[in-house]
Amino acid sequence: MTSRRFLALSGLAAVLGLASCATQSSVTLDYVPAPGGPLRGAAQFTIGAFANKRNVDSYQLGTVKLPLGVPIEHLKSQSPIETITANCFAHALDHRGMLTDSNKASFLITGDVLDLQGELLVHPYANVSLRMNIVEIGSGRVLFSKVYKAERQTTAYRPGSGSPVPILQELISRALQDAVDQAVDDPAMRSQIQPRSGGGYRSRYTPGML
C-alpha cells in the first residue's frame, strides 16, 4: 500500500471516528414579540394539532458539521417540534389578542411542519417551512391554507470562539417566529375571517419559552 493511499484511508478512518463520536445537545426555543404594536385582531382562534412532515424524528433540530460535512454535534429539542410550533402560534395569537378558549373560538389553526432545522457547516443558518390551515369550527371547513417560509443566517463561525449551539438555537427560534408571524399577520388570511366579538378573554400565555 502506498503511503499516499495509507494517509487517505487514515484520514477517512479519523473522519468516521469523529462522526461516530458526535455529541448531542438539548435546547429550547422561544418567542420574543417584536418591538412596536402588533397587528391586533379579534379573539376568535384556538390552536389544534400540527404534524411533523420533515421525514426526521420530532426532536431533531439541527447539526453542527465539520467543513467536510461530518456531523460532530446534534441539536435536539426538549419537546416535539409539532408541539413547539403549536405553542409558537399560541404565543403569536395571544400577543395580538386573537387567542381564546376552545369553547369560545370560531376558528381552529392546524398545520404541518414541512421544514424546521438549523445547521452549521461554515455559516450557521436555519430554515423553516410551515403550512397553516384555518378551520371553521362549526362546519369543519378549511377556509384557508398556505405555506410560509423563513430563514436566518449569520456570518461564518470562527472555530474556538465558543460553542455554536446558542447561535443555532437563536437562529432557529427567530426563523420559526418569522414564519409564524407571517402567517398570523397575512392579509390574505385575515380577509377570509369575519371578526366577531371575543367576549371576556383573558391572556393565558407569557411570551417566552415554547
JSON list of C-alpha atoms in Angstrom, two decimals:
[
{"chain": "A", "resi": 1, "resn": "MET", "atom": "CA", "xyz": [0.00, 0.00, 0.00]},
{"chain": "A", "resi": 2, "resn": "THR", "atom": "CA", "xyz": [1.45, 3.34, -0.96]},
{"chain": "A", "resi": 3, "resn": "SER", "atom": "CA", "xyz": [1.96, 5.97, 1.73]},
{"chain": "A", "resi": 4, "resn": "ARG", "atom": "CA", "xyz": [-0.49, 8.32, -0.04]},
{"chain": "A", "resi": 5, "resn": "ARG", "atom": "CA", "xyz": [-3.22, 5.69, -0.02]},
{"chain": "A", "resi": 6, "resn": "PHE", "atom": "CA", "xyz": [-2.45, 4.88, 3.60]},
{"chain": "A", "resi": 7, "resn": "LEU", "atom": "CA", "xyz": [-2.80, 8.53, 4.58]},
{"chain": "A", "resi": 8, "resn": "ALA", "atom": "CA", "xyz": [-6.11, 8.81, 2.72]},
{"chain": "A", "resi": 9, "resn": "LEU", "atom": "CA", "xyz": [-7.50, 5.74, 4.48]},
{"chain": "A", "resi": 10, "resn": "SER", "atom": "CA", "xyz": [-6.24, 7.01, 7.81]},
{"chain": "A", "resi": 11, "resn": "GLY", "atom": "CA", "xyz": [-7.96, 10.34, 7.21]},
{"chain": "A", "resi": 12, "resn": "LEU", "atom": "CA", "xyz": [-11.19, 8.59, 6.29]},
{"chain": "A", "resi": 13, "resn": "ALA", "atom": "CA", "xyz": [-11.00, 6.47, 9.42]},
{"chain": "A", "resi": 14, "resn": "ALA", "atom": "CA", "xyz": [-10.47, 9.58, 11.54]},
{"chain": "A", "resi": 15, "resn": "VAL", "atom": "CA", "xyz": [-13.47, 11.30, 9.96]},
{"chain": "A", "resi": 16, "resn": "LEU", "atom": "CA", "xyz": [-15.65, 8.23, 10.50]},
{"chain": "A", "resi": 17, "resn": "GLY", "atom": "CA", "xyz": [-14.43, 8.07, 14.07]},
{"chain": "A", "resi": 18, "resn": "LEU", "atom": "CA", "xyz": [-15.48, 11.68, 14.65]},
{"chain": "A", "resi": 19, "resn": "ALA", "atom": "CA", "xyz": [-18.90, 11.01, 13.15]},
{"chain": "A", "resi": 20, "resn": "SER", "atom": "CA", "xyz": [-19.44, 8.05, 15.46]},
{"chain": "A", "resi": 21, "resn": "CYS", "atom": "CA", "xyz": [-18.50, 10.22, 18.46]},
{"chain": "A", "resi": 22, "resn": "ALA", "atom": "CA", "xyz": [-20.87, 13.10, 17.65]},
{"chain": "A", "resi": 23, "resn": "THR", "atom": "CA", "xyz": [-22.28, 14.66, 20.81]},
{"chain": "A", "resi": 24, "resn": "GLN", "atom": "CA", "xyz": [-25.86, 15.73, 21.47]},
{"chain": "A", "resi": 25, "resn": "SER", "atom": "CA", "xyz": [-27.22, 18.97, 22.94]},
{"chain": "A", "resi": 26, "resn": "SER", "atom": "CA", "xyz": [-30.76, 19.56, 24.20]},
{"chain": "A", "resi": 27, "resn": "VAL", "atom": "CA", "xyz": [-32.09, 23.07, 23.54]},
{"chain": "A", "resi": 28, "resn": "THR", "atom": "CA", "xyz": [-35.29, 25.07, 23.93]},
{"chain": "A", "resi": 29, "resn": "LEU", "atom": "CA", "xyz": [-36.75, 27.68, 21.59]},
{"chain": "A", "resi": 30, "resn": "ASP", "atom": "CA", "xyz": [-38.52, 30.90, 22.49]},
{"chain": "A", "resi": 31, "resn": "TYR", "atom": "CA", "xyz": [-40.91, 33.55, 21.18]},
{"chain": "A", "resi": 32, "resn": "VAL", "atom": "CA", "xyz": [-39.94, 37.20, 21.71]},
{"chain": "A", "resi": 33, "resn": "PRO", "atom": "CA", "xyz": [-42.51, 39.74, 20.42]},
{"chain": "A", "resi": 34, "resn": "ALA", "atom": "CA", "xyz": [-41.09, 42.29, 18.01]},
{"chain": "A", "resi": 35, "resn": "PRO", "atom": "CA", "xyz": [-40.97, 45.89, 19.28]},
{"chain": "A", "resi": 36, "resn": "GLY", "atom": "CA", "xyz": [-43.88, 48.09, 18.36]},
{"chain": "A", "resi": 37, "resn": "GLY", "atom": "CA", "xyz": [-47.59, 47.42, 18.34]},
{"chain": "A", "resi": 38, "resn": "PRO", "atom": "CA", "xyz": [-48.72, 44.15, 16.74]},
{"chain": "A", "resi": 39, "resn": "LEU", "atom": "CA", "xyz": [-51.45, 43.88, 14.11]},
{"chain": "A", "resi": 40, "resn": "ARG", "atom": "CA", "xyz": [-54.25, 43.03, 16.51]},
{"chain": "A", "resi": 41, "resn": "GLY", "atom": "CA", "xyz": [-57.38, 41.04, 15.72]},
{"chain": "A", "resi": 42, "resn": "ALA", "atom": "CA", "xyz": [-60.49, 39.57, 17.29]},
{"chain": "A", "resi": 43, "resn": "ALA", "atom": "CA", "xyz": [-60.15, 36.85, 19.94]},
{"chain": "A", "resi": 44, "resn": "GLN", "atom": "CA", "xyz": [-61.70, 34.00, 17.97]},
{"chain": "A", "resi": 45, "resn": "PHE", "atom": "CA", "xyz": [-58.88, 31.48, 17.38]},
{"chain": "A", "resi": 46, "resn": "THR", "atom": "CA", "xyz": [-57.76, 28.35, 19.17]},
{"chain": "A", "resi": 47, "resn": "ILE", "atom": "CA", "xyz": [-54.86, 26.03, 18.40]},
{"chain": "A", "resi": 48, "resn": "GLY", "atom": "CA", "xyz": [-55.19, 22.47, 17.12]},
{"chain": "A", "resi": 49, "resn": "ALA", "atom": "CA", "xyz": [-52.63, 19.83, 16.19]},
{"chain": "A", "resi": 50, "resn": "PHE", "atom": "CA", "xyz": [-49.61, 20.24, 13.94]},
{"chain": "A", "resi": 51, "resn": "ALA", "atom": "CA", "xyz": [-47.98, 17.30, 12.16]},
{"chain": "A", "resi": 52, "resn": "ASN", "atom": "CA", "xyz": [-44.27, 16.65, 11.66]},
{"chain": "A", "resi": 53, "resn": "LYS", "atom": "CA", "xyz": [-43.76, 16.22, 7.89]},
{"chain": "A", "resi": 54, "resn": "ARG", "atom": "CA", "xyz": [-39.97, 16.64, 7.84]},
{"chain": "A", "resi": 55, "resn": "ASN", "atom": "CA", "xyz": [-39.02, 12.95, 7.41]},
{"chain": "A", "resi": 56, "resn": "VAL", "atom": "CA", "xyz": [-36.88, 13.11, 10.57]},
{"chain": "A", "resi": 57, "resn": "ASP", "atom": "CA", "xyz": [-37.88, 12.47, 14.16]},
{"chain": "A", "resi": 58, "resn": "SER", "atom": "CA", "xyz": [-39.83, 15.09, 16.07]},
{"chain": "A", "resi": 59, "resn": "TYR", "atom": "CA", "xyz": [-36.92, 16.07, 18.33]},
{"chain": "A", "resi": 60, "resn": "GLN", "atom": "CA", "xyz": [-34.24, 16.63, 15.67]},
{"chain": "A", "resi": 61, "resn": "LEU", "atom": "CA", "xyz": [-33.42, 20.35, 15.41]},
{"chain": "A", "resi": 62, "resn": "GLY", "atom": "CA", "xyz": [-30.08, 20.67, 13.72]},
{"chain": "A", "resi": 63, "resn": "THR", "atom": "CA", "xyz": [-26.47, 19.64, 13.24]},
{"chain": "A", "resi": 64, "resn": "VAL", "atom": "CA", "xyz": [-23.01, 21.09, 13.69]},
{"chain": "A", "resi": 65, "resn": "LYS", "atom": "CA", "xyz": [-20.73, 19.78, 10.94]},
{"chain": "A", "resi": 66, "resn": "LEU", "atom": "CA", "xyz": [-17.08, 19.86, 10.04]},
{"chain": "A", "resi": 67, "resn": "PRO", "atom": "CA", "xyz": [-16.17, 21.57, 6.73]},
{"chain": "A", "resi": 68, "resn": "LEU", "atom": "CA", "xyz": [-16.15, 18.09, 5.14]},
{"chain": "A", "resi": 69, "resn": "GLY", "atom": "CA", "xyz": [-19.79, 17.67, 6.14]},
{"chain": "A", "resi": 70, "resn": "VAL", "atom": "CA", "xyz": [-19.19, 15.25, 9.00]},
{"chain": "A", "resi": 71, "resn": "PRO", "atom": "CA", "xyz": [-21.64, 15.82, 11.90]},
{"chain": "A", "resi": 72, "resn": "ILE", "atom": "CA", "xyz": [-19.95, 16.38, 15.26]},
{"chain": "A", "resi": 73, "resn": "GLU", "atom": "CA", "xyz": [-22.92, 17.62, 17.30]},
{"chain": "A", "resi": 74, "resn": "HIS", "atom": "CA", "xyz": [-26.67, 17.08, 17.05]},
{"chain": "A", "resi": 75, "resn": "LEU", "atom": "CA", "xyz": [-29.25, 19.53, 18.42]},
{"chain": "A", "resi": 76, "resn": "LYS", "atom": "CA", "xyz": [-32.36, 18.02, 19.96]},
{"chain": "A", "resi": 77, "resn": "SER", "atom": "CA", "xyz": [-35.44, 19.86, 21.20]},
{"chain": "A", "resi": 78, "resn": "GLN", "atom": "CA", "xyz": [-36.88, 19.17, 24.64]},
{"chain": "A", "resi": 79, "resn": "SER", "atom": "CA", "xyz": [-40.40, 18.92, 23.18]},
{"chain": "A", "resi": 80, "resn": "PRO", "atom": "CA", "xyz": [-41.63, 17.61, 19.80]},
{"chain": "A", "resi": 81, "resn": "ILE", "atom": "CA", "xyz": [-41.32, 20.24, 17.08]},
{"chain": "A", "resi": 82, "resn": "GLU", "atom": "CA", "xyz": [-45.03, 19.93, 16.29]},
{"chain": "A", "resi": 83, "resn": "THR", "atom": "CA", "xyz": [-45.78, 20.94, 19.90]},
{"chain": "A", "resi": 84, "resn": "ILE", "atom": "CA", "xyz": [-43.24, 23.77, 19.74]},
{"chain": "A", "resi": 85, "resn": "THR", "atom": "CA", "xyz": [-44.83, 25.09, 16.54]},
{"chain": "A", "resi": 86, "resn": "ALA", "atom": "CA", "xyz": [-48.34, 24.98, 18.02]},
{"chain": "A", "resi": 87, "resn": "ASN", "atom": "CA", "xyz": [-47.05, 26.84, 21.11]},
{"chain": "A", "resi": 88, "resn": "CYS", "atom": "CA", "xyz": [-45.40, 29.46, 18.90]},
{"chain": "A", "resi": 89, "resn": "PHE", "atom": "CA", "xyz": [-48.73, 30.08, 17.14]},
{"chain": "A", "resi": 90, "resn": "ALA", "atom": "CA", "xyz": [-50.40, 30.37, 20.54]},
{"chain": "A", "resi": 91, "resn": "HIS", "atom": "CA", "xyz": [-47.86, 32.99, 21.66]},
{"chain": "A", "resi": 92, "resn": "ALA", "atom": "CA", "xyz": [-48.24, 34.94, 18.41]},
{"chain": "A", "resi": 93, "resn": "LEU", "atom": "CA", "xyz": [-52.04, 34.94, 18.55]},
{"chain": "A", "resi": 94, "resn": "ASP", "atom": "CA", "xyz": [-52.10, 35.83, 22.24]},
{"chain": "A", "resi": 95, "resn": "HIS", "atom": "CA", "xyz": [-49.74, 38.77, 21.63]},
{"chain": "A", "resi": 96, "resn": "ARG", "atom": "CA", "xyz": [-52.26, 40.07, 19.07]},
{"chain": "A", "resi": 97, "resn": "GLY", "atom": "CA", "xyz": [-55.32, 39.48, 21.26]},
{"chain": "A", "resi": 98, "resn": "MET", "atom": "CA", "xyz": [-56.57, 36.79, 18.87]},
{"chain": "A", "resi": 99, "resn": "LEU", "atom": "CA", "xyz": [-56.42, 33.69, 21.10]},
{"chain": "A", "resi": 100, "resn": "THR", "atom": "CA", "xyz": [-59.40, 32.46, 23.08]},
{"chain": "A", "resi": 101, "resn": "ASP", "atom": "CA", "xyz": [-60.65, 29.33, 24.82]},
{"chain": "A", "resi": 102, "resn": "SER", "atom": "CA", "xyz": [-61.67, 26.43, 22.61]},
{"chain": "A", "resi": 103, "resn": "ASN", "atom": "CA", "xyz": [-65.34, 26.65, 23.70]},
{"chain": "A", "resi": 104, "resn": "LYS", "atom": "CA", "xyz": [-65.50, 30.28, 22.54]},
{"chain": "A", "resi": 105, "resn": "ALA", "atom": "CA", "xyz": [-63.44, 30.05, 19.35]},
{"chain": "A", "resi": 106, "resn": "SER", "atom": "CA", "xyz": [-64.81, 30.30, 15.83]},
{"chain": "A", "resi": 107, "resn": "PHE", "atom": "CA", "xyz": [-61.64, 29.10, 14.10]},
{"chain": "A", "resi": 108, "resn": "LEU", "atom": "CA", "xyz": [-59.09, 26.36, 14.68]},
{"chain": "A", "resi": 109, "resn": "ILE", "atom": "CA", "xyz": [-55.49, 26.66, 13.49]},
{"chain": "A", "resi": 110, "resn": "THR", "atom": "CA", "xyz": [-53.81, 23.40, 12.46]},
{"chain": "A", "resi": 111, "resn": "GLY", "atom": "CA", "xyz": [-50.97, 22.66, 10.09]},
{"chain": "A", "resi": 112, "resn": "ASP", "atom": "CA", "xyz": [-47.82, 20.83, 9.08]},
{"chain": "A", "resi": 113, "resn": "VAL", "atom": "CA", "xyz": [-44.15, 21.38, 9.89]},
{"chain": "A", "resi": 114, "resn": "LEU", "atom": "CA", "xyz": [-42.50, 20.88, 6.49]},
{"chain": "A", "resi": 115, "resn": "ASP", "atom": "CA", "xyz": [-39.02, 22.07, 7.47]},
{"chain": "A", "resi": 116, "resn": "LEU", "atom": "CA", "xyz": [-37.55, 23.26, 10.74]},
{"chain": "A", "resi": 117, "resn": "GLN", "atom": "CA", "xyz": [-33.81, 22.91, 11.19]},
{"chain": "A", "resi": 118, "resn": "GLY", "atom": "CA", "xyz": [-30.55, 24.65, 11.82]},
{"chain": "A", "resi": 119, "resn": "GLU", "atom": "CA", "xyz": [-27.11, 23.72, 10.59]},
{"chain": "A", "resi": 120, "resn": "LEU", "atom": "CA", "xyz": [-23.53, 24.90, 10.89]},
{"chain": "A", "resi": 121, "resn": "LEU", "atom": "CA", "xyz": [-21.12, 23.98, 8.13]},
{"chain": "A", "resi": 122, "resn": "VAL", "atom": "CA", "xyz": [-19.38, 27.30, 7.51]},
{"chain": "A", "resi": 123, "resn": "HIS", "atom": "CA", "xyz": [-22.23, 29.76, 8.05]},
{"chain": "A", "resi": 124, "resn": "PRO", "atom": "CA", "xyz": [-24.77, 28.99, 10.78]},
{"chain": "A", "resi": 125, "resn": "TYR", "atom": "CA", "xyz": [-28.27, 29.07, 9.28]},
{"chain": "A", "resi": 126, "resn": "ALA", "atom": "CA", "xyz": [-31.85, 28.00, 9.97]},
{"chain": "A", "resi": 127, "resn": "ASN", "atom": "CA", "xyz": [-34.74, 27.17, 7.64]},
{"chain": "A", "resi": 128, "resn": "VAL", "atom": "CA", "xyz": [-38.43, 26.90, 8.50]},
{"chain": "A", "resi": 129, "resn": "SER", "atom": "CA", "xyz": [-41.39, 25.98, 6.32]},
{"chain": "A", "resi": 130, "resn": "LEU", "atom": "CA", "xyz": [-44.90, 25.66, 7.79]},
{"chain": "A", "resi": 131, "resn": "ARG", "atom": "CA", "xyz": [-48.34, 25.03, 6.40]},
{"chain": "A", "resi": 132, "resn": "MET", "atom": "CA", "xyz": [-51.12, 26.82, 8.31]},
{"chain": "A", "resi": 133, "resn": "ASN", "atom": "CA", "xyz": [-54.75, 25.77, 7.95]},
{"chain": "A", "resi": 134, "resn": "ILE", "atom": "CA", "xyz": [-57.70, 27.81, 9.21]},
{"chain": "A", "resi": 135, "resn": "VAL", "atom": "CA", "xyz": [-60.64, 25.54, 10.02]},
{"chain": "A", "resi": 136, "resn": "GLU", "atom": "CA", "xyz": [-64.13, 26.83, 10.73]},
{"chain": "A", "resi": 137, "resn": "ILE", "atom": "CA", "xyz": [-65.10, 25.08, 13.94]},
{"chain": "A", "resi": 138, "resn": "GLY", "atom": "CA", "xyz": [-68.84, 25.00, 13.32]},
{"chain": "A", "resi": 139, "resn": "SER", "atom": "CA", "xyz": [-68.64, 23.36, 9.89]},
{"chain": "A", "resi": 140, "resn": "GLY", "atom": "CA", "xyz": [-65.18, 21.76, 9.85]},
{"chain": "A", "resi": 141, "resn": "ARG", "atom": "CA", "xyz": [-64.42, 23.50, 6.54]},
{"chain": "A", "resi": 142, "resn": "VAL", "atom": "CA", "xyz": [-60.87, 24.55, 5.74]},
{"chain": "A", "resi": 143, "resn": "LEU", "atom": "CA", "xyz": [-61.26, 28.25, 4.96]},
{"chain": "A", "resi": 144, "resn": "PHE", "atom": "CA", "xyz": [-57.62, 28.99, 4.28]},
{"chain": "A", "resi": 145, "resn": "SER", "atom": "CA", "xyz": [-54.38, 27.05, 3.77]},
{"chain": "A", "resi": 146, "resn": "LYS", "atom": "CA", "xyz": [-50.94, 28.38, 2.87]},
{"chain": "A", "resi": 147, "resn": "VAL", "atom": "CA", "xyz": [-47.24, 27.59, 3.29]},
{"chain": "A", "resi": 148, "resn": "TYR", "atom": "CA", "xyz": [-44.97, 30.15, 4.99]},
{"chain": "A", "resi": 149, "resn": "LYS", "atom": "CA", "xyz": [-41.17, 30.08, 4.86]},
{"chain": "A", "resi": 150, "resn": "ALA", "atom": "CA", "xyz": [-38.39, 31.88, 6.70]},
{"chain": "A", "resi": 151, "resn": "GLU", "atom": "CA", "xyz": [-34.64, 31.60, 7.04]},
{"chain": "A", "resi": 152, "resn": "ARG", "atom": "CA", "xyz": [-31.96, 33.18, 9.17]},
{"chain": "A", "resi": 153, "resn": "GLN", "atom": "CA", "xyz": [-28.18, 33.18, 8.73]},
{"chain": "A", "resi": 154, "resn": "THR", "atom": "CA", "xyz": [-25.15, 34.76, 10.37]},
{"chain": "A", "resi": 155, "resn": "THR", "atom": "CA", "xyz": [-21.57, 35.32, 9.31]},
{"chain": "A", "resi": 156, "resn": "ALA", "atom": "CA", "xyz": [-19.07, 32.48, 9.28]},
{"chain": "A", "resi": 157, "resn": "TYR", "atom": "CA", "xyz": [-18.44, 30.85, 12.64]},
{"chain": "A", "resi": 158, "resn": "ARG", "atom": "CA", "xyz": [-14.88, 31.08, 13.95]},
{"chain": "A", "resi": 159, "resn": "PRO", "atom": "CA", "xyz": [-13.71, 27.79, 15.49]},
{"chain": "A", "resi": 160, "resn": "GLY", "atom": "CA", "xyz": [-12.52, 28.35, 19.05]},
{"chain": "A", "resi": 161, "resn": "SER", "atom": "CA", "xyz": [-14.85, 31.32, 19.62]},
{"chain": "A", "resi": 162, "resn": "GLY", "atom": "CA", "xyz": [-17.20, 29.30, 21.83]},
{"chain": "A", "resi": 163, "resn": "SER", "atom": "CA", "xyz": [-19.98, 26.79, 21.34]},
{"chain": "A", "resi": 164, "resn": "PRO", "atom": "CA", "xyz": [-22.07, 27.33, 18.18]},
{"chain": "A", "resi": 165, "resn": "VAL", "atom": "CA", "xyz": [-25.13, 25.76, 19.83]},
{"chain": "A", "resi": 166, "resn": "PRO", "atom": "CA", "xyz": [-26.54, 29.05, 21.26]},
{"chain": "A", "resi": 167, "resn": "ILE", "atom": "CA", "xyz": [-26.13, 30.65, 17.82]},
{"chain": "A", "resi": 168, "resn": "LEU", "atom": "CA", "xyz": [-28.15, 27.90, 16.12]},
{"chain": "A", "resi": 169, "resn": "GLN", "atom": "CA", "xyz": [-30.68, 27.97, 18.95]},
{"chain": "A", "resi": 170, "resn": "GLU", "atom": "CA", "xyz": [-31.29, 31.68, 18.38]},
{"chain": "A", "resi": 171, "resn": "LEU", "atom": "CA", "xyz": [-31.42, 31.35, 14.59]},
{"chain": "A", "resi": 172, "resn": "ILE", "atom": "CA", "xyz": [-33.98, 28.53, 14.73]},
{"chain": "A", "resi": 173, "resn": "SER", "atom": "CA", "xyz": [-36.12, 30.43, 17.27]},
{"chain": "A", "resi": 174, "resn": "ARG", "atom": "CA", "xyz": [-36.17, 33.58, 15.15]},
{"chain": "A", "resi": 175, "resn": "ALA", "atom": "CA", "xyz": [-36.80, 31.75, 11.87]},
{"chain": "A", "resi": 176, "resn": "LEU", "atom": "CA", "xyz": [-39.73, 29.89, 13.43]},
{"chain": "A", "resi": 177, "resn": "GLN", "atom": "CA", "xyz": [-41.11, 33.12, 14.83]},
{"chain": "A", "resi": 178, "resn": "ASP", "atom": "CA", "xyz": [-40.69, 34.85, 11.44]},
{"chain": "A", "resi": 179, "resn": "ALA", "atom": "CA", "xyz": [-42.73, 32.17, 9.68]},
{"chain": "A", "resi": 180, "resn": "VAL", "atom": "CA", "xyz": [-45.45, 32.16, 12.35]},
{"chain": "A", "resi": 181, "resn": "ASP", "atom": "CA", "xyz": [-45.69, 35.96, 12.42]},
{"chain": "A", "resi": 182, "resn": "GLN", "atom": "CA", "xyz": [-46.05, 35.98, 8.62]},
{"chain": "A", "resi": 183, "resn": "ALA", "atom": "CA", "xyz": [-48.89, 33.50, 8.93]},
{"chain": "A", "resi": 184, "resn": "VAL", "atom": "CA", "xyz": [-50.96, 35.24, 11.60]},
{"chain": "A", "resi": 185, "resn": "ASP", "atom": "CA", "xyz": [-50.43, 38.69, 10.02]},
{"chain": "A", "resi": 186, "resn": "ASP", "atom": "CA", "xyz": [-51.14, 37.58, 6.45]},
{"chain": "A", "resi": 187, "resn": "PRO", "atom": "CA", "xyz": [-53.73, 40.00, 4.96]},
{"chain": "A", "resi": 188, "resn": "ALA", "atom": "CA", "xyz": [-54.99, 37.21, 2.68]},
{"chain": "A", "resi": 189, "resn": "MET", "atom": "CA", "xyz": [-55.80, 35.07, 5.71]},
{"chain": "A", "resi": 190, "resn": "ARG", "atom": "CA", "xyz": [-57.36, 37.89, 7.69]},
{"chain": "A", "resi": 191, "resn": "SER", "atom": "CA", "xyz": [-59.55, 38.89, 4.76]},
{"chain": "A", "resi": 192, "resn": "GLN", "atom": "CA", "xyz": [-61.11, 35.40, 4.87]},
{"chain": "A", "resi": 193, "resn": "ILE", "atom": "CA", "xyz": [-62.11, 35.80, 8.52]},
{"chain": "A", "resi": 194, "resn": "GLN", "atom": "CA", "xyz": [-65.05, 37.93, 9.62]},
{"chain": "A", "resi": 195, "resn": "PRO", "atom": "CA", "xyz": [-64.21, 39.38, 13.06]},
{"chain": "A", "resi": 196, "resn": "ARG", "atom": "CA", "xyz": [-66.60, 38.76, 15.90]},
{"chain": "A", "resi": 197, "resn": "SER", "atom": "CA", "xyz": [-66.61, 39.97, 19.47]},
{"chain": "A", "resi": 198, "resn": "GLY", "atom": "CA", "xyz": [-64.17, 37.96, 21.54]},
{"chain": "A", "resi": 199, "resn": "GLY", "atom": "CA", "xyz": [-66.03, 38.38, 24.83]},
{"chain": "A", "resi": 200, "resn": "GLY", "atom": "CA", "xyz": [-64.21, 38.33, 28.14]},
{"chain": "A", "resi": 201, "resn": "TYR", "atom": "CA", "xyz": [-60.93, 36.81, 27.02]},
{"chain": "A", "resi": 202, "resn": "ARG", "atom": "CA", "xyz": [-58.02, 36.76, 29.44]},
{"chain": "A", "resi": 203, "resn": "SER", "atom": "CA", "xyz": [-54.45, 36.16, 28.31]},
{"chain": "A", "resi": 204, "resn": "ARG", "atom": "CA", "xyz": [-53.04, 32.79, 29.33]},
{"chain": "A", "resi": 205, "resn": "TYR", "atom": "CA", "xyz": [-49.58, 33.00, 27.77]},
{"chain": "A", "resi": 206, "resn": "THR", "atom": "CA", "xyz": [-46.49, 34.86, 28.78]},
{"chain": "A", "resi": 207, "resn": "PRO", "atom": "CA", "xyz": [-44.17, 35.34, 25.80]},
{"chain": "A", "resi": 208, "resn": "GLY", "atom": "CA", "xyz": [-41.07, 33.27, 26.28]},
{"chain": "A", "resi": 209, "resn": "MET", "atom": "CA", "xyz": [-40.16, 29.62, 26.14]},
{"chain": "A", "resi": 210, "resn": "LEU", "atom": "CA", "xyz": [-42.05, 27.37, 23.75]}
]
